PDB file of C-alpha atoms in Angstrom:
ATOM      1  CA  MET A   1     184.718  -4.025  68.464  1.00  0.00           C
ATOM      2  CA  ASN A   2     188.294  -4.597  69.634  1.00  0.00           C
ATOM      3  CA  ALA A   3     187.990  -7.777  71.655  1.00  0.00           C
ATOM      4  CA  LYS A   4     185.775 -10.814  71.536  1.00  0.00           C
ATOM      5  CA  GLU A   5     186.016 -12.268  75.035  1.00  0.00           C
ATOM      6  CA  ASN A   6     182.640 -13.963  74.684  1.00  0.00           C
ATOM      7  CA  ALA A   7     182.899 -14.963  71.019  1.00  0.00           C
ATOM      8  CA  ILE A   8     183.386 -18.499  69.770  1.00  0.00           C
ATOM      9  CA  ALA A   9     185.411 -19.535  66.707  1.00  0.00           C
ATOM     10  CA  VAL A  10     185.984 -22.783  64.863  1.00  0.00           C
ATOM     11  CA  VAL A  11     189.319 -22.904  63.001  1.00  0.00           C
ATOM     12  CA  THR A  12     189.981 -25.834  60.685  1.00  0.00           C
ATOM     13  CA  GLY A  13     193.503 -26.873  59.801  1.00  0.00           C
ATOM     14  CA  ALA A  14     194.499 -25.411  63.159  1.00  0.00           C
ATOM     15  CA  GLY A  15     197.461 -27.699  63.736  1.00  0.00           C
ATOM     16  CA  SER A  16     199.915 -25.851  61.522  1.00  0.00           C
ATOM     17  CA  GLY A  17     200.562 -22.934  59.187  1.00  0.00           C
ATOM     18  CA  ILE A  18     197.909 -20.311  58.624  1.00  0.00           C
ATOM     19  CA  GLY A  19     195.341 -22.136  60.731  1.00  0.00           C
ATOM     20  CA  ARG A  20     197.653 -22.234  63.729  1.00  0.00           C
ATOM     21  CA  ALA A  21     198.596 -18.568  63.333  1.00  0.00           C
ATOM     22  CA  VAL A  22     194.958 -17.479  63.134  1.00  0.00           C
ATOM     23  CA  ALA A  23     193.950 -19.647  66.093  1.00  0.00           C
ATOM     24  CA  VAL A  24     196.747 -18.165  68.201  1.00  0.00           C
ATOM     25  CA  GLU A  25     195.804 -14.619  67.172  1.00  0.00           C
ATOM     26  CA  LEU A  26     192.174 -15.181  68.140  1.00  0.00           C
ATOM     27  CA  LEU A  27     193.018 -16.905  71.439  1.00  0.00           C
ATOM     28  CA  ARG A  28     195.305 -14.042  72.430  1.00  0.00           C
ATOM     29  CA  ALA A  29     192.492 -11.603  71.625  1.00  0.00           C
ATOM     30  CA  GLY A  30     190.128 -13.376  74.001  1.00  0.00           C
ATOM     31  CA  TRP A  31     188.181 -15.619  71.648  1.00  0.00           C
ATOM     32  CA  SER A  32     187.238 -19.162  72.625  1.00  0.00           C
ATOM     33  CA  VAL A  33     188.487 -21.378  69.796  1.00  0.00           C
ATOM     34  CA  ALA A  34     187.698 -24.918  68.700  1.00  0.00           C
ATOM     35  CA  LEU A  35     190.841 -26.213  66.981  1.00  0.00           C
ATOM     36  CA  ALA A  36     190.050 -28.729  64.245  1.00  0.00           C
ATOM     37  CA  GLY A  37     192.539 -30.880  62.374  1.00  0.00           C
ATOM     38  CA  ARG A  38     193.483 -34.446  61.527  1.00  0.00           C
ATOM     39  CA  ARG A  39     196.306 -34.777  64.097  1.00  0.00           C
ATOM     40  CA  ALA A  40     195.434 -34.390  67.756  1.00  0.00           C
ATOM     41  CA  GLY A  41     199.052 -33.830  68.746  1.00  0.00           C
ATOM     42  CA  THR A  42     199.556 -30.742  66.590  1.00  0.00           C
ATOM     43  CA  LEU A  43     196.246 -29.293  67.798  1.00  0.00           C
ATOM     44  CA  GLU A  44     197.425 -29.645  71.387  1.00  0.00           C
ATOM     45  CA  GLU A  45     200.663 -27.912  70.397  1.00  0.00           C
ATOM     46  CA  THR A  46     198.650 -24.992  69.012  1.00  0.00           C
ATOM     47  CA  ALA A  47     196.619 -24.751  72.217  1.00  0.00           C
ATOM     48  CA  ALA A  48     199.811 -24.797  74.294  1.00  0.00           C
ATOM     49  CA  LEU A  49     201.058 -21.656  72.538  1.00  0.00           C
ATOM     50  CA  VAL A  50     198.355 -19.702  74.429  1.00  0.00           C
ATOM     51  CA  PRO A  51     198.091 -21.580  77.729  1.00  0.00           C
ATOM     52  CA  GLU A  52     195.715 -19.019  79.201  1.00  0.00           C
ATOM     53  CA  GLY A  53     193.380 -19.280  76.203  1.00  0.00           C
ATOM     54  CA  ALA A  54     190.042 -21.086  75.980  1.00  0.00           C
ATOM     55  CA  ALA A  55     190.941 -23.720  73.381  1.00  0.00           C
ATOM     56  CA  LEU A  56     189.251 -26.993  72.522  1.00  0.00           C
ATOM     57  CA  ALA A  57     191.146 -29.487  70.351  1.00  0.00           C
ATOM     58  CA  VAL A  58     188.879 -31.654  68.185  1.00  0.00           C
ATOM     59  CA  ARG A  59     190.393 -34.267  65.879  1.00  0.00           C
ATOM     60  CA  THR A  60     188.548 -33.764  62.578  1.00  0.00           C
ATOM     61  CA  ASP A  61     188.782 -34.907  58.986  1.00  0.00           C
ATOM     62  CA  VAL A  62     186.772 -32.204  57.230  1.00  0.00           C
ATOM     63  CA  SER A  63     186.074 -34.483  54.266  1.00  0.00           C
ATOM     64  CA  ARG A  64     184.019 -36.786  56.518  1.00  0.00           C
ATOM     65  CA  PRO A  65     180.473 -35.519  57.201  1.00  0.00           C
ATOM     66  CA  GLU A  66     180.287 -37.351  60.521  1.00  0.00           C
ATOM     67  CA  ASP A  67     183.502 -35.691  61.733  1.00  0.00           C
ATOM     68  CA  VAL A  68     182.202 -32.238  60.833  1.00  0.00           C
ATOM     69  CA  THR A  69     178.884 -32.878  62.578  1.00  0.00           C
ATOM     70  CA  ALA A  70     180.755 -33.989  65.696  1.00  0.00           C
ATOM     71  CA  LEU A  71     183.060 -30.952  65.563  1.00  0.00           C
ATOM     72  CA  PHE A  72     180.215 -28.474  65.689  1.00  0.00           C
ATOM     73  CA  ALA A  73     178.249 -30.497  68.232  1.00  0.00           C
ATOM     74  CA  VAL A  74     181.125 -30.604  70.706  1.00  0.00           C
ATOM     75  CA  THR A  75     181.905 -26.918  70.101  1.00  0.00           C
ATOM     76  CA  VAL A  76     178.353 -25.873  70.907  1.00  0.00           C
ATOM     77  CA  GLU A  77     178.247 -28.245  73.875  1.00  0.00           C
ATOM     78  CA  ARG A  78     181.417 -26.669  75.283  1.00  0.00           C
ATOM     79  CA  PHE A  79     180.985 -23.009  74.335  1.00  0.00           C
ATOM     80  CA  GLY A  80     177.258 -22.575  73.631  1.00  0.00           C
ATOM     81  CA  ARG A  81     177.333 -21.143  70.093  1.00  0.00           C
ATOM     82  CA  VAL A  82     179.502 -20.447  67.025  1.00  0.00           C
ATOM     83  CA  ASP A  83     180.289 -16.869  65.993  1.00  0.00           C
ATOM     84  CA  LEU A  84     183.032 -17.550  63.449  1.00  0.00           C
ATOM     85  CA  LEU A  85     184.168 -20.322  61.160  1.00  0.00           C
ATOM     86  CA  PHE A  86     187.608 -19.886  59.607  1.00  0.00           C
ATOM     87  CA  ASN A  87     187.339 -22.434  56.806  1.00  0.00           C
ATOM     88  CA  ASN A  88     191.048 -23.055  56.355  1.00  0.00           C
ATOM     89  CA  ALA A  89     191.817 -26.778  56.006  1.00  0.00           C
ATOM     90  CA  GLY A  90     193.355 -27.555  52.634  1.00  0.00           C
ATOM     91  CA  THR A  91     195.992 -29.438  50.709  1.00  0.00           C
ATOM     92  CA  PHE A  92     197.962 -28.665  47.563  1.00  0.00           C
ATOM     93  CA  GLY A  93     198.167 -32.296  46.531  1.00  0.00           C
ATOM     94  CA  PRO A  94     201.111 -33.776  44.628  1.00  0.00           C
ATOM     95  CA  GLY A  95     203.295 -30.889  43.499  1.00  0.00           C
ATOM     96  CA  GLY A  96     204.745 -30.554  40.038  1.00  0.00           C
ATOM     97  CA  VAL A  97     202.627 -33.281  38.434  1.00  0.00           C
ATOM     98  CA  PRO A  98     201.431 -32.488  34.883  1.00  0.00           C
ATOM     99  CA  VAL A  99     197.677 -32.776  34.457  1.00  0.00           C
ATOM    100  CA  GLU A 100     197.992 -35.754  32.123  1.00  0.00           C
ATOM    101  CA  GLU A 101     199.832 -37.665  34.856  1.00  0.00           C
ATOM    102  CA  LEU A 102     197.701 -36.612  37.835  1.00  0.00           C
ATOM    103  CA  PRO A 103     196.182 -39.724  39.458  1.00  0.00           C
ATOM    104  CA  TYR A 104     192.439 -39.596  39.953  1.00  0.00           C
ATOM    105  CA  ASP A 105     192.855 -40.514  43.624  1.00  0.00           C
ATOM    106  CA  ALA A 106     195.078 -37.465  44.088  1.00  0.00           C
ATOM    107  CA  TRP A 107     192.510 -35.235  42.356  1.00  0.00           C
ATOM    108  CA  ARG A 108     189.741 -36.613  44.576  1.00  0.00           C
ATOM    109  CA  HIS A 109     191.776 -36.085  47.745  1.00  0.00           C
ATOM    110  CA  VAL A 110     192.323 -32.406  46.935  1.00  0.00           C
ATOM    111  CA  VAL A 111     188.664 -31.883  45.992  1.00  0.00           C
ATOM    112  CA  ASP A 112     187.424 -33.742  49.081  1.00  0.00           C
ATOM    113  CA  THR A 113     189.563 -31.631  51.407  1.00  0.00           C
ATOM    114  CA  ASN A 114     189.564 -28.191  49.814  1.00  0.00           C
ATOM    115  CA  LEU A 115     186.050 -28.015  48.397  1.00  0.00           C
ATOM    116  CA  ASN A 116     183.876 -30.709  49.944  1.00  0.00           C
ATOM    117  CA  GLY A 117     185.401 -30.094  53.363  1.00  0.00           C
ATOM    118  CA  ALA A 118     184.828 -26.359  53.083  1.00  0.00           C
ATOM    119  CA  PHE A 119     181.215 -26.964  52.075  1.00  0.00           C
ATOM    120  CA  LEU A 120     180.550 -29.391  54.928  1.00  0.00           C
ATOM    121  CA  CYS A 121     181.999 -27.019  57.533  1.00  0.00           C
ATOM    122  CA  ALA A 122     180.163 -24.014  56.088  1.00  0.00           C
ATOM    123  CA  GLN A 123     176.910 -25.977  56.016  1.00  0.00           C
ATOM    124  CA  ALA A 124     177.299 -27.001  59.663  1.00  0.00           C
ATOM    125  CA  ALA A 125     178.203 -23.449  60.682  1.00  0.00           C
ATOM    126  CA  TYR A 126     175.296 -22.046  58.681  1.00  0.00           C
ATOM    127  CA  ARG A 127     172.818 -24.380  60.389  1.00  0.00           C
ATOM    128  CA  GLN A 128     174.085 -23.418  63.827  1.00  0.00           C
ATOM    129  CA  MET A 129     174.250 -19.683  63.137  1.00  0.00           C
ATOM    130  CA  LYS A 130     170.764 -19.629  61.672  1.00  0.00           C
ATOM    131  CA  GLU A 131     169.193 -21.247  64.730  1.00  0.00           C
ATOM    132  CA  GLN A 132     171.203 -19.772  67.604  1.00  0.00           C
ATOM    133  CA  ASP A 133     170.140 -16.760  69.683  1.00  0.00           C
ATOM    134  CA  PRO A 134     171.307 -14.117  68.965  1.00  0.00           C
ATOM    135  CA  GLN A 135     171.107 -15.243  65.368  1.00  0.00           C
ATOM    136  CA  GLY A 136     174.001 -14.966  62.937  1.00  0.00           C
ATOM    137  CA  GLY A 137     177.747 -15.236  62.656  1.00  0.00           C
ATOM    138  CA  ARG A 138     180.594 -15.042  60.180  1.00  0.00           C
ATOM    139  CA  ILE A 139     182.318 -17.492  57.839  1.00  0.00           C
ATOM    140  CA  ILE A 140     185.729 -16.662  56.372  1.00  0.00           C
ATOM    141  CA  ASN A 141     186.931 -19.007  53.644  1.00  0.00           C
ATOM    142  CA  ASN A 142     190.643 -19.354  52.964  1.00  0.00           C
ATOM    143  CA  GLY A 143     190.985 -19.010  49.208  1.00  0.00           C
ATOM    144  CA  SER A 144     194.375 -18.409  47.649  1.00  0.00           C
ATOM    145  CA  ILE A 145     196.109 -16.424  44.958  1.00  0.00           C
ATOM    146  CA  SER A 146     195.221 -19.588  43.024  1.00  0.00           C
ATOM    147  CA  ALA A 147     191.583 -18.518  43.282  1.00  0.00           C
ATOM    148  CA  HIS A 148     192.614 -15.874  40.731  1.00  0.00           C
ATOM    149  CA  THR A 149     195.445 -17.387  38.687  1.00  0.00           C
ATOM    150  CA  PRO A 150     197.229 -20.760  38.700  1.00  0.00           C
ATOM    151  CA  ARG A 151     200.739 -21.978  39.185  1.00  0.00           C
ATOM    152  CA  PRO A 152     202.070 -24.539  36.709  1.00  0.00           C
ATOM    153  CA  HIS A 153     200.902 -28.123  37.332  1.00  0.00           C
ATOM    154  CA  SER A 154     198.245 -27.185  39.899  1.00  0.00           C
ATOM    155  CA  ALA A 155     194.975 -28.225  38.228  1.00  0.00           C
ATOM    156  CA  ALA A 156     193.358 -29.804  41.283  1.00  0.00           C
ATOM    157  CA  TYR A 157     194.340 -27.077  43.752  1.00  0.00           C
ATOM    158  CA  THR A 158     193.467 -24.229  41.387  1.00  0.00           C
ATOM    159  CA  ALA A 159     190.115 -25.740  40.433  1.00  0.00           C
ATOM    160  CA  THR A 160     189.098 -26.092  44.068  1.00  0.00           C
ATOM    161  CA  LYS A 161     190.159 -22.566  44.935  1.00  0.00           C
ATOM    162  CA  HIS A 162     188.212 -21.113  42.000  1.00  0.00           C
ATOM    163  CA  ALA A 163     185.233 -23.156  43.182  1.00  0.00           C
ATOM    164  CA  LEU A 164     185.671 -21.806  46.696  1.00  0.00           C
ATOM    165  CA  THR A 165     185.128 -18.294  45.362  1.00  0.00           C
ATOM    166  CA  GLY A 166     181.758 -19.370  43.984  1.00  0.00           C
ATOM    167  CA  LEU A 167     180.903 -21.022  47.284  1.00  0.00           C
ATOM    168  CA  THR A 168     181.798 -17.825  49.135  1.00  0.00           C
ATOM    169  CA  LYS A 169     179.549 -15.700  46.929  1.00  0.00           C
ATOM    170  CA  SER A 170     176.642 -18.117  47.152  1.00  0.00           C
ATOM    171  CA  LEU A 171     176.892 -18.477  50.928  1.00  0.00           C
ATOM    172  CA  SER A 172     177.170 -14.713  51.316  1.00  0.00           C
ATOM    173  CA  LEU A 173     173.953 -14.204  49.365  1.00  0.00           C
ATOM    174  CA  ASP A 174     172.051 -16.979  51.118  1.00  0.00           C
ATOM    175  CA  GLY A 175     173.196 -15.812  54.549  1.00  0.00           C
ATOM    176  CA  ARG A 176     171.755 -12.312  54.278  1.00  0.00           C
ATOM    177  CA  PRO A 177     168.343 -13.054  55.846  1.00  0.00           C
ATOM    178  CA  TYR A 178     169.986 -14.707  58.872  1.00  0.00           C
ATOM    179  CA  ARG A 179     172.794 -12.234  59.699  1.00  0.00           C
ATOM    180  CA  ILE A 180     175.418 -14.653  58.402  1.00  0.00           C
ATOM    181  CA  ALA A 181     178.286 -12.715  56.831  1.00  0.00           C
ATOM    182  CA  VAL A 182     180.587 -14.664  54.513  1.00  0.00           C
ATOM    183  CA  GLY A 183     183.895 -13.496  53.072  1.00  0.00           C
ATOM    184  CA  GLN A 184     187.123 -14.862  51.653  1.00  0.00           C
ATOM    185  CA  ILE A 185     190.798 -14.158  52.176  1.00  0.00           C
ATOM    186  CA  ASP A 186     193.156 -14.941  49.283  1.00  0.00           C
ATOM    187  CA  ILE A 187     196.706 -15.429  50.527  1.00  0.00           C
ATOM    188  CA  GLY A 188     199.956 -15.387  48.593  1.00  0.00           C
ATOM    189  CA  ASN A 189     203.260 -16.741  49.922  1.00  0.00           C
ATOM    190  CA  ALA A 190     202.756 -16.691  53.672  1.00  0.00           C
ATOM    191  CA  ALA A 191     205.774 -18.276  55.345  1.00  0.00           C
ATOM    192  CA  THR A 192     204.571 -21.754  56.376  1.00  0.00           C
ATOM    193  CA  ASP A 193     205.738 -25.325  55.913  1.00  0.00           C
ATOM    194  CA  MET A 194     203.620 -25.458  52.742  1.00  0.00           C
ATOM    195  CA  THR A 195     205.587 -22.605  51.158  1.00  0.00           C
ATOM    196  CA  ALA A 196     209.020 -23.428  52.576  1.00  0.00           C
ATOM    197  CA  GLY A 197     210.398 -24.415  49.181  1.00  0.00           C
ATOM    198  CA  MET A 198     209.478 -21.142  47.506  1.00  0.00           C
ATOM    199  CA  ARG A 199     212.455 -19.276  48.899  1.00  0.00           C
ATOM    200  CA  ALA A 200     214.751 -21.859  47.312  1.00  0.00           C
ATOM    201  CA  GLY A 201     212.921 -21.816  43.996  1.00  0.00           C
ATOM    202  CA  ALA A 202     209.433 -22.260  42.549  1.00  0.00           C
ATOM    203  CA  LEU A 203     208.441 -23.193  39.016  1.00  0.00           C
ATOM    204  CA  GLN A 204     207.298 -20.140  37.035  1.00  0.00           C
ATOM    205  CA  ALA A 205     204.921 -19.902  34.071  1.00  0.00           C
ATOM    206  CA  ASN A 206     207.838 -19.512  31.633  1.00  0.00           C
ATOM    207  CA  GLY A 207     209.373 -22.784  32.788  1.00  0.00           C
ATOM    208  CA  GLU A 208     212.110 -21.223  34.862  1.00  0.00           C
ATOM    209  CA  VAL A 209     212.649 -21.946  38.543  1.00  0.00           C
ATOM    210  CA  ALA A 210     213.050 -18.794  40.628  1.00  0.00           C
ATOM    211  CA  PRO A 211     213.041 -17.984  44.345  1.00  0.00           C
ATOM    212  CA  GLU A 212     209.988 -16.089  45.583  1.00  0.00           C
ATOM    213  CA  PRO A 213     209.532 -13.724  48.522  1.00  0.00           C
ATOM    214  CA  VAL A 214     207.336 -14.697  51.454  1.00  0.00           C
ATOM    215  CA  MET A 215     205.610 -12.725  54.191  1.00  0.00           C
ATOM    216  CA  ASP A 216     205.139 -13.333  57.903  1.00  0.00           C
ATOM    217  CA  VAL A 217     202.110 -15.543  58.533  1.00  0.00           C
ATOM    218  CA  ALA A 218     201.282 -13.303  61.519  1.00  0.00           C
ATOM    219  CA  ASP A 219     200.289 -10.574  59.053  1.00  0.00           C
ATOM    220  CA  VAL A 220     197.713 -12.954  57.578  1.00  0.00           C
ATOM    221  CA  ALA A 221     196.407 -13.771  61.056  1.00  0.00           C
ATOM    222  CA  ARG A 222     195.934 -10.105  61.901  1.00  0.00           C
ATOM    223  CA  THR A 223     193.988  -9.611  58.678  1.00  0.00           C
ATOM    224  CA  VAL A 224     191.683 -12.525  59.475  1.00  0.00           C
ATOM    225  CA  ARG A 225     191.141 -11.153  62.964  1.00  0.00           C
ATOM    226  CA  HIS A 226     190.197  -7.758  61.525  1.00  0.00           C
ATOM    227  CA  MET A 227     187.658  -9.395  59.225  1.00  0.00           C
ATOM    228  CA  ALA A 228     186.333 -11.503  62.100  1.00  0.00           C
ATOM    229  CA  GLU A 229     185.862  -8.638  64.525  1.00  0.00           C
ATOM    230  CA  LEU A 230     183.809  -6.405  62.266  1.00  0.00           C
ATOM    231  CA  PRO A 231     180.173  -6.023  63.306  1.00  0.00           C
ATOM    232  CA  LEU A 232     177.858  -8.251  61.282  1.00  0.00           C
ATOM    233  CA  GLU A 233     176.542  -5.157  59.521  1.00  0.00           C
ATOM    234  CA  ALA A 234     179.936  -4.912  57.760  1.00  0.00           C
ATOM    235  CA  ASN A 235     181.732  -7.549  55.712  1.00  0.00           C
ATOM    236  CA  VAL A 236     185.037  -7.884  53.892  1.00  0.00           C
ATOM    237  CA  GLN A 237     183.759  -9.835  50.910  1.00  0.00           C
ATOM    238  CA  PHE A 238     187.214 -10.521  49.453  1.00  0.00           C
ATOM    239  CA  ALA A 239     190.672  -9.631  50.729  1.00  0.00           C
ATOM    240  CA  THR A 240     193.982 -10.379  49.019  1.00  0.00           C
ATOM    241  CA  VAL A 241     197.061 -10.463  51.260  1.00  0.00           C
ATOM    242  CA  LEU A 242     200.358 -11.311  49.620  1.00  0.00           C
ATOM    243  CA  ALA A 243     204.095 -10.903  49.794  1.00  0.00           C
ATOM    244  CA  THR A 244     204.487  -7.500  48.159  1.00  0.00           C
ATOM    245  CA  THR A 245     206.899  -8.492  45.416  1.00  0.00           C
ATOM    246  CA  MET A 246     205.750 -12.025  44.648  1.00  0.00           C
ATOM    247  CA  PRO A 247     205.220 -12.754  40.924  1.00  0.00           C
ATOM    248  CA  TYR A 248     201.475 -12.214  40.696  1.00  0.00           C
ATOM    249  CA  VAL A 249     200.529  -8.681  39.708  1.00  0.00           C
ATOM    250  CA  GLY A 250     201.321  -7.788  36.109  1.00  0.00           C
ATOM    251  CA  ARG A 251     204.161  -9.872  34.685  1.00  0.00           C
ATOM    252  CA  GLY A 252     205.771 -10.474  38.069  1.00  0.00           C
TER     253      GLY A 252
END
């Protein structure tokens, strides 16, 4: 399966970074894509990058159940079904804040976006995929290297990404009877606005600040597209895509 001219995707966090790169990759490959995000202007900018593509911009706060319900309703109304959810929307929260100083409101914001938002979108996708004809579809959750090991002062982000791994496994198991394939991509140091400071210097586990390598976000997008275009009889359960020499494997 090399092209998906008749396939429909929902991409959350599509206004920037990894979400934008994946949306553009899918649009160029012939997918119809619902672009979800909190800022309508950046979603329109994403759509404009592939002017010939079938894009639908839907302003969405994934932490709000009513927004998620509306997102999937308008997607199905426009395109007829949902074949793929790229569950990507997320936030790191306040950077560099020790756990003892982390405000509860900041913790809740990260949990509401990264975990609750991912659940709400997966639940809506699951309901649609279960009932549509032909039945089934695919959900790809955006985890992180932090789903495996933390950075300093990242309790909220790391906790949600570990939780996302459990959500991925549970959804994958529960989706089997309905041809719903669920996998996760764990990404390390893709070059986006979120990681812009890493090349200047990032706090390491030993307390030092050191620059870190990054990789082209387009390489992440191609990996997601590969996962997305597999037949439903095959699934990439977990994929890790990272800048080759980033301090993760071994002692860095």
